[in-house]
PDB file of C-alpha atoms in Angstrom:
ATOM      1  CA  MET A   1      16.360   8.691  -3.613  1.00 38.00           C
ATOM      2  CA  THR A   2      18.967   6.002  -3.947  1.00 31.00           C
ATOM      3  CA  THR A   3      18.657   3.223  -6.489  1.00 30.00           C
ATOM      4  CA  LEU A   4      18.566  -0.174  -4.840  1.00 31.00           C
ATOM      5  CA  ASN A   5      20.827  -2.926  -6.030  1.00 27.00           C
ATOM      6  CA  THR A   6      19.297  -6.357  -5.580  1.00 28.00           C
ATOM      7  CA  ALA A   7      16.567  -7.918  -3.540  1.00 33.00           C
ATOM      8  CA  ARG A   8      17.446 -11.398  -2.435  1.00 35.00           C
ATOM      9  CA  SER A   9      15.146 -10.934   0.581  1.00 32.00           C
ATOM     10  CA  PHE A  10      17.887  -9.995   2.978  1.00 30.00           C
ATOM     11  CA  HIS A  11      19.879 -13.208   2.722  1.00 34.00           C
ATOM     12  CA  GLN A  12      23.432 -13.853   1.668  1.00 29.00           C
ATOM     13  CA  SER A  13      23.954 -15.005  -1.910  1.00 28.00           C
ATOM     14  CA  ARG A  14      26.423 -17.809  -2.328  1.00 24.00           C
ATOM     15  CA  THR A  15      27.541 -16.400  -5.664  1.00 21.00           C
ATOM     16  CA  VAL A  16      28.224 -12.819  -4.706  1.00 21.00           C
ATOM     17  CA  GLY A  17      28.487 -12.967  -0.924  1.00 20.00           C
ATOM     18  CA  LEU A  18      26.867 -10.434   1.345  1.00 18.00           C
ATOM     19  CA  LEU A  19      25.502  -7.817  -1.028  1.00 19.00           C
ATOM     20  CA  GLY A  20      25.595  -4.930   1.409  1.00 23.00           C
ATOM     21  CA  ALA A  21      23.836  -3.695   4.494  1.00 23.00           C
ATOM     22  CA  PHE A  22      20.095  -3.777   4.977  1.00 24.00           C
ATOM     23  CA  LEU A  23      18.070  -2.033   2.263  1.00 31.00           C
ATOM     24  CA  ALA A  24      20.922  -1.620  -0.182  1.00 30.00           C
ATOM     25  CA  VAL A  25      21.212  -5.398  -0.132  1.00 28.00           C
ATOM     26  CA  ALA A  26      17.735  -6.620  -0.556  1.00 34.00           C
ATOM     27  CA  LEU A  27      14.983  -4.221   0.242  1.00 39.00           C
ATOM     28  CA  LEU A  28      12.690  -4.134  -2.743  1.00 36.00           C
ATOM     29  CA  ALA A  29      12.914  -5.144  -6.335  1.00 33.00           C
ATOM     30  CA  ALA A  30      12.532  -1.533  -7.341  1.00 31.00           C
ATOM     31  CA  GLY A  31      14.757   1.297  -8.404  1.00 31.00           C
ATOM     32  CA  CYS A  32      14.227   4.640  -6.821  1.00 32.00           C
ATOM     33  CA  SER A  33      15.136   7.044  -9.567  1.00 34.00           C
ATOM     34  CA  SER A  34      12.674   9.665 -10.709  1.00 35.00           C
ATOM     35  CA  PRO A  35      10.221   8.522 -13.418  1.00 38.00           C
ATOM     36  CA  SER A  36      11.207   9.358 -16.961  1.00 39.00           C
ATOM     37  CA  ALA A  37       9.597  12.092 -18.978  1.00 38.00           C
ATOM     38  CA  GLU A  38       7.995   9.411 -21.132  1.00 37.00           C
ATOM     39  CA  GLU A  39       6.263   7.958 -18.103  1.00 38.00           C
ATOM     40  CA  THR A  40       4.885  11.163 -16.633  1.00 39.00           C
ATOM     41  CA  LYS A  41       5.409  14.750 -15.601  1.00 38.00           C
ATOM     42  CA  ALA A  42       4.268  15.070 -12.031  1.00 40.00           C
ATOM     43  CA  ALA A  43       3.263  18.390 -10.564  1.00 37.00           C
ATOM     44  CA  SER A  44       6.028  19.869  -8.460  1.00 37.00           C
ATOM     45  CA  ALA A  45       4.152  20.797  -5.320  1.00 38.00           C
ATOM     46  CA  ALA A  46       5.752  20.440  -1.907  1.00 36.00           C
ATOM     47  CA  PRO A  47       4.235  17.917   0.522  1.00 38.00           C
ATOM     48  CA  THR A  48       1.063  19.429   1.874  1.00 36.00           C
ATOM     49  CA  ALA A  49      -0.446  16.726   4.016  1.00 36.00           C
ATOM     50  CA  THR A  50       0.370  13.872   6.317  1.00 33.00           C
ATOM     51  CA  ALA A  51      -1.798  10.799   6.457  1.00 35.00           C
ATOM     52  CA  THR A  52      -1.855   7.326   7.948  1.00 32.00           C
ATOM     53  CA  PRO A  53      -4.663   5.592   6.048  1.00 35.00           C
ATOM     54  CA  THR A  54      -5.665   1.988   6.419  1.00 33.00           C
ATOM     55  CA  PRO A  55      -5.044   0.173   3.129  1.00 34.00           C
ATOM     56  CA  SER A  56      -8.087  -1.379   1.537  1.00 34.00           C
ATOM     57  CA  ALA A  57      -8.670  -3.554  -1.492  1.00 33.00           C
ATOM     58  CA  VAL A  58      -8.474  -0.751  -4.035  1.00 38.00           C
ATOM     59  CA  SER A  59      -5.305  -1.682  -5.893  1.00 45.00           C
ATOM     60  CA  GLY A  60      -7.159  -2.986  -8.953  1.00 65.00           C
ATOM     61  CA  GLU A  61      -9.429  -0.959 -11.239  1.00 78.00           C
ATOM     62  CA  VAL A  62     -10.794   2.053  -9.379  1.00 86.00           C
ATOM     63  CA  GLU A  63     -12.345   5.405 -10.117  1.00 89.00           C
ATOM     64  CA  ALA A  64     -10.076   8.424 -10.399  1.00 93.00           C
ATOM     65  CA  PRO A  65      -9.378   9.943  -6.961  1.00 96.00           C
ATOM     66  CA  GLN A  66     -11.582  12.838  -5.949  1.00 96.00           C
ATOM     67  CA  SER A  67      -9.486  13.933  -2.989  1.00 97.00           C
ATOM     68  CA  GLU A  68      -6.015  13.653  -1.557  1.00 97.00           C
ATOM     69  CA  ALA A  69      -7.264  11.199   1.048  1.00 97.00           C
ATOM     70  CA  GLU A  70      -8.674   8.894  -1.636  1.00 97.00           C
ATOM     71  CA  ALA A  71      -5.438   9.065  -3.592  1.00 97.00           C
ATOM     72  CA  VAL A  72      -3.264   8.241  -0.600  1.00 97.00           C
ATOM     73  CA  GLU A  73      -5.478   5.331   0.441  1.00 96.00           C
ATOM     74  CA  ALA A  74      -5.486   3.831  -3.052  1.00 96.00           C
ATOM     75  CA  ALA A  75      -1.759   4.361  -3.528  1.00 97.00           C
ATOM     76  CA  THR A  76      -1.005   2.719  -0.179  1.00 96.00           C
ATOM     77  CA  ALA A  77      -3.060  -0.298  -1.183  1.00 95.00           C
ATOM     78  CA  ALA A  78      -1.202  -0.398  -4.498  1.00 96.00           C
ATOM     79  CA  VAL A  79       2.161  -0.552  -2.726  1.00 97.00           C
ATOM     80  CA  GLN A  80       1.018  -3.493  -0.606  1.00 96.00           C
ATOM     81  CA  SER A  81      -0.426  -5.177  -3.684  1.00 96.00           C
ATOM     82  CA  TYR A  82       2.937  -4.735  -5.379  1.00 97.00           C
ATOM     83  CA  LEU A  83       4.661  -6.437  -2.458  1.00 97.00           C
ATOM     84  CA  ASP A  84       2.112  -9.245  -2.427  1.00 97.00           C
ATOM     85  CA  ILE A  85       2.578  -9.847  -6.147  1.00 97.00           C
ATOM     86  CA  ARG A  86       6.336  -9.711  -5.744  1.00 97.00           C
ATOM     87  CA  ALA A  87       6.142 -12.361  -3.023  1.00 97.00           C
ATOM     88  CA  THR A  88       3.871 -14.524  -5.176  1.00 97.00           C
ATOM     89  CA  ILE A  89       6.373 -14.375  -8.023  1.00 97.00           C
ATOM     90  CA  GLU A  90       9.325 -15.180  -5.801  1.00 97.00           C
ATOM     91  CA  ILE A  91       7.537 -18.040  -4.040  1.00 97.00           C
ATOM     92  CA  GLU A  92       5.493 -19.656  -6.781  1.00 97.00           C
ATOM     93  CA  HIS A  93       7.009 -18.869 -10.163  1.00 96.00           C
ATOM     94  CA  PRO A  94      10.213 -16.798 -10.212  1.00 97.00           C
ATOM     95  CA  ALA A  95      10.847 -17.907 -13.795  1.00 97.00           C
ATOM     96  CA  ASP A  96       7.690 -16.037 -14.882  1.00 97.00           C
ATOM     97  CA  SER A  97       7.458 -12.524 -13.460  1.00 97.00           C
ATOM     98  CA  SER A  98       4.948 -11.110 -15.941  1.00 96.00           C
ATOM     99  CA  LEU A  99       2.355 -10.664 -13.185  1.00 97.00           C
ATOM    100  CA  ILE A 100       4.266  -7.633 -11.888  1.00 97.00           C
ATOM    101  CA  ASP A 101       3.169  -5.667 -14.941  1.00 96.00           C
ATOM    102  CA  THR A 102      -0.342  -5.530 -13.499  1.00 95.00           C
ATOM    103  CA  ILE A 103       0.790  -3.216 -10.696  1.00 96.00           C
ATOM    104  CA  ALA A 104       4.133  -1.663 -11.653  1.00 97.00           C
ATOM    105  CA  ILE A 105       5.818   0.122 -14.546  1.00 95.00           C
ATOM    106  CA  GLY A 106       9.319   1.369 -15.279  1.00 90.00           C
ATOM    107  CA  ASP A 107      12.091   0.458 -12.865  1.00 87.00           C
ATOM    108  CA  ALA A 108       9.669  -0.908 -10.274  1.00 92.00           C
ATOM    109  CA  ALA A 109       8.585  -3.617 -12.727  1.00 95.00           C
ATOM    110  CA  ALA A 110      11.922  -4.159 -14.453  1.00 89.00           C
ATOM    111  CA  ASN A 111      13.781  -4.804 -11.234  1.00 85.00           C
ATOM    112  CA  VAL A 112      11.270  -7.371 -10.018  1.00 95.00           C
ATOM    113  CA  ARG A 113      11.739  -9.248 -13.285  1.00 96.00           C
ATOM    114  CA  ARG A 114      15.502  -9.063 -12.911  1.00 94.00           C
ATOM    115  CA  ILE A 115      15.523 -10.242  -9.307  1.00 91.00           C
ATOM    116  CA  ALA A 116      13.028 -13.016  -9.979  1.00 97.00           C
ATOM    117  CA  GLY A 117      15.276 -14.276 -12.729  1.00 97.00           C
ATOM    118  CA  GLU A 118      18.210 -14.341 -10.331  1.00 94.00           C
ATOM    119  CA  ILE A 119      16.171 -16.276  -7.781  1.00 95.00           C
ATOM    120  CA  ALA A 120      15.126 -18.805 -10.419  1.00 96.00           C
ATOM    121  CA  GLU A 121      18.711 -19.249 -11.554  1.00 95.00           C
ATOM    122  CA  GLU A 122      19.991 -19.559  -7.988  1.00 93.00           C
ATOM    123  CA  GLY A 123      17.335 -22.085  -7.044  1.00 95.00           C
ATOM    124  CA  SER A 124      16.381 -20.518  -3.704  1.00 94.00           C
ATOM    125  CA  VAL A 125      12.986 -21.291  -2.204  1.00 96.00           C
ATOM    126  CA  TYR A 126      11.022 -18.381  -0.719  1.00 96.00           C
ATOM    127  CA  SER A 127       8.043 -18.296   1.629  1.00 95.00           C
ATOM    128  CA  GLY A 128       6.111 -15.646   3.542  1.00 96.00           C
ATOM    129  CA  THR A 129       5.036 -12.073   2.907  1.00 95.00           C
ATOM    130  CA  TYR A 130       6.345  -8.510   2.799  1.00 95.00           C
ATOM    131  CA  ALA A 131       4.701  -5.627   4.647  1.00 96.00           C
ATOM    132  CA  PHE A 132       4.470  -1.867   4.242  1.00 96.00           C
ATOM    133  CA  GLY A 133       2.990   0.703   6.614  1.00 96.00           C
ATOM    134  CA  VAL A 134       2.682   4.296   5.464  1.00 96.00           C
ATOM    135  CA  THR A 135       3.719   7.021   7.920  1.00 96.00           C
ATOM    136  CA  SER A 136       3.371  10.142   5.809  1.00 97.00           C
ATOM    137  CA  ALA A 137       1.970  10.887   2.383  1.00 97.00           C
ATOM    138  CA  TYR A 138       0.631  13.496   0.020  1.00 97.00           C
ATOM    139  CA  ALA A 139      -0.924  13.611  -3.438  1.00 98.00           C
ATOM    140  CA  ASN A 140      -0.979  16.308  -6.074  1.00 96.00           C
ATOM    141  CA  ASP A 141      -1.878  16.658  -9.728  1.00 96.00           C
ATOM    142  CA  LEU A 142      -0.393  14.439 -12.413  1.00 94.00           C
ATOM    143  CA  THR A 143       0.177  15.903 -15.865  1.00 92.00           C
ATOM    144  CA  LEU A 144       0.443  13.403 -18.699  1.00 86.00           C
ATOM    145  CA  ASP A 145       0.481  14.279 -22.395  1.00 87.00           C
ATOM    146  CA  GLY A 146      -0.915  17.698 -21.594  1.00 90.00           C
ATOM    147  CA  THR A 147      -3.814  16.372 -19.523  1.00 91.00           C
ATOM    148  CA  VAL A 148      -4.023  17.114 -15.808  1.00 94.00           C
ATOM    149  CA  TYR A 149      -5.295  14.351 -13.532  1.00 94.00           C
ATOM    150  CA  PRO A 150      -6.203  15.731 -10.091  1.00 96.00           C
ATOM    151  CA  PHE A 151      -4.520  13.897  -7.209  1.00 97.00           C
ATOM    152  CA  GLY A 152      -2.980  11.434  -9.665  1.00 97.00           C
ATOM    153  CA  ASN A 153       0.530  11.617  -8.225  1.00 97.00           C
ATOM    154  CA  ALA A 154       0.912  10.072  -4.766  1.00 98.00           C
ATOM    155  CA  GLN A 155       4.156  10.149  -2.805  1.00 98.00           C
ATOM    156  CA  LEU A 156       4.385   7.884   0.234  1.00 98.00           C
ATOM    157  CA  GLU A 157       6.895   7.290   2.983  1.00 97.00           C
ATOM    158  CA  GLY A 158       6.683   4.400   5.370  1.00 96.00           C
ATOM    159  CA  CYS A 159       8.208   1.324   6.940  1.00 96.00           C
ATOM    160  CA  PHE A 160       8.993  -1.693   4.791  1.00 95.00           C
ATOM    161  CA  SER A 161       9.523  -5.088   6.394  1.00 95.00           C
ATOM    162  CA  SER A 162      10.704  -8.433   5.063  1.00 93.00           C
ATOM    163  CA  GLU A 163      10.558 -10.038   8.495  1.00 94.00           C
ATOM    164  CA  GLY A 164       7.800 -12.320   7.233  1.00 94.00           C
ATOM    165  CA  ILE A 165       9.995 -13.759   4.482  1.00 94.00           C
ATOM    166  CA  SER A 166      12.140 -16.853   4.881  1.00 94.00           C
ATOM    167  CA  VAL A 167      14.533 -18.306   2.329  1.00 96.00           C
ATOM    168  CA  THR A 168      15.948 -21.781   1.822  1.00 95.00           C
ATOM    169  CA  ASN A 169      19.023 -22.320  -0.304  1.00 95.00           C
ATOM    170  CA  ALA A 170      18.944 -24.655  -3.291  1.00 94.00           C
ATOM    171  CA  ASP A 171      20.772 -27.294  -1.231  1.00 94.00           C
ATOM    172  CA  GLY A 172      18.022 -27.262   1.401  1.00 94.00           C
ATOM    173  CA  THR A 173      19.886 -25.310   4.058  1.00 95.00           C
ATOM    174  CA  PRO A 174      18.322 -22.194   5.599  1.00 94.00           C
ATOM    175  CA  ALA A 175      19.633 -18.972   4.087  1.00 93.00           C
ATOM    176  CA  GLU A 176      21.391 -16.654   6.512  1.00 90.00           C
ATOM    177  CA  MET A 177      19.251 -13.573   7.147  1.00 86.00           C
ATOM    178  CA  ILE A 178      20.538 -10.260   8.434  1.00 83.00           C
ATOM    179  CA  SER A 179      19.215  -9.131  11.800  1.00 82.00           C
ATOM    180  CA  ASN A 180      17.489  -5.881  10.785  1.00 85.00           C
ATOM    181  CA  ARG A 181      14.948  -6.374   8.045  1.00 91.00           C
ATOM    182  CA  ARG A 182      12.943  -3.173   8.441  1.00 93.00           C
ATOM    183  CA  GLY A 183      13.637   0.229   6.927  1.00 94.00           C
ATOM    184  CA  VAL A 184      12.139   3.544   5.837  1.00 95.00           C
ATOM    185  CA  VAL A 185      11.232   3.713   2.156  1.00 94.00           C
ATOM    186  CA  GLN A 186       9.645   6.158  -0.246  1.00 94.00           C
ATOM    187  CA  ALA A 187       7.236   5.236  -3.024  1.00 96.00           C
ATOM    188  CA  SER A 188       5.951   7.013  -6.115  1.00 96.00           C
ATOM    189  CA  VAL A 189       2.539   5.823  -7.292  1.00 97.00           C
ATOM    190  CA  PHE A 190       0.651   7.223 -10.283  1.00 96.00           C
ATOM    191  CA  TYR A 191      -2.969   6.902 -11.387  1.00 96.00           C
ATOM    192  CA  VAL A 192      -3.126   5.722 -15.004  1.00 93.00           C
ATOM    193  CA  ALA A 193      -6.549   6.854 -16.160  1.00 92.00           C
ATOM    194  CA  ALA A 194      -6.448   4.822 -19.373  1.00 91.00           C
ATOM    195  CA  GLU A 195      -6.451   1.649 -17.265  1.00 92.00           C
ATOM    196  CA  SER A 196      -8.291   2.987 -14.202  1.00 93.00           C
ATOM    197  CA  LYS A 197      -5.484   1.717 -12.000  1.00 95.00           C
ATOM    198  CA  TRP A 198      -2.680   2.883  -9.749  1.00 97.00           C
ATOM    199  CA  PHE A 199       0.824   1.812 -10.744  1.00 97.00           C
ATOM    200  CA  LEU A 200       3.993   1.867  -8.679  1.00 97.00           C
ATOM    201  CA  THR A 201       6.892   3.482 -10.532  1.00 95.00           C
ATOM    202  CA  ALA A 202       9.577   3.782  -7.859  1.00 93.00           C
ATOM    203  CA  LEU A 203      10.269   2.369  -4.420  1.00 92.00           C
ATOM    204  CA  GLY A 204      13.503   2.673  -2.458  1.00 90.00           C
ATOM    205  CA  ILE A 205      15.280   3.848   0.633  1.00 85.00           C
ATOM    206  CA  ALA A 206      14.459   7.326   1.885  1.00 81.00           C
ATOM    207  CA  GLY A 207      17.359   9.728   1.506  1.00 75.00           C
ATOM    208  CA  THR A 208      20.931   8.564   1.185  1.00 74.00           C
ATOM    209  CA  GLU A 209      21.212   6.288   4.224  1.00 77.00           C
ATOM    210  CA  ASN A 210      19.433   3.174   5.401  1.00 78.00           C
ATOM    211  CA  VAL A 211      17.166   4.169   8.277  1.00 83.00           C
ATOM    212  CA  PRO A 212      15.643   1.384  10.400  1.00 86.00           C
ATOM    213  CA  CYS A 213      12.051   1.677  11.542  1.00 91.00           C
TER     214      CYS A 213
END
């Protein structure tokens, strides 16, 4: 997966100009590198299932998954929760991004903090919501510190959209938005048993090219 650069919600920054095309510009405040060994060692099984679950409110404290279907549903809800929290930070308090730590770890959290800081410094005003719809997914075992957690490693692919987000520049003028604000992304979501929660660790464009959806 390709690491994303910055996330200014698909608008042009006055300080750095157009930051690139589509997802490489502004998709998600999340890197897409593999999680570090310190974070986890995920089982290396090939995708074994395809699912299109309906997300439900299971992104907080939940029981450990008992099946692949449960894992995919909970992980999908966690991704949407991540996007909702990201939007809340950007809209309400970009100078304080600590809330992201309730749903993300590693690069997925660090990049939200970085981008929120840039938004606060720039003075842009955000409104709206982000959306994610899963199109394929699988879950396998997660091994952490020698302990195996069944179905604790969920890998999702789906369509991310920032079409619901609007941005106003610090001077009150509408920010220029690029025309295509939808793209295929991949997400890695792990179940952290110590906290009874799913955490997003990576989210970024699928493959090496931006693919609209």
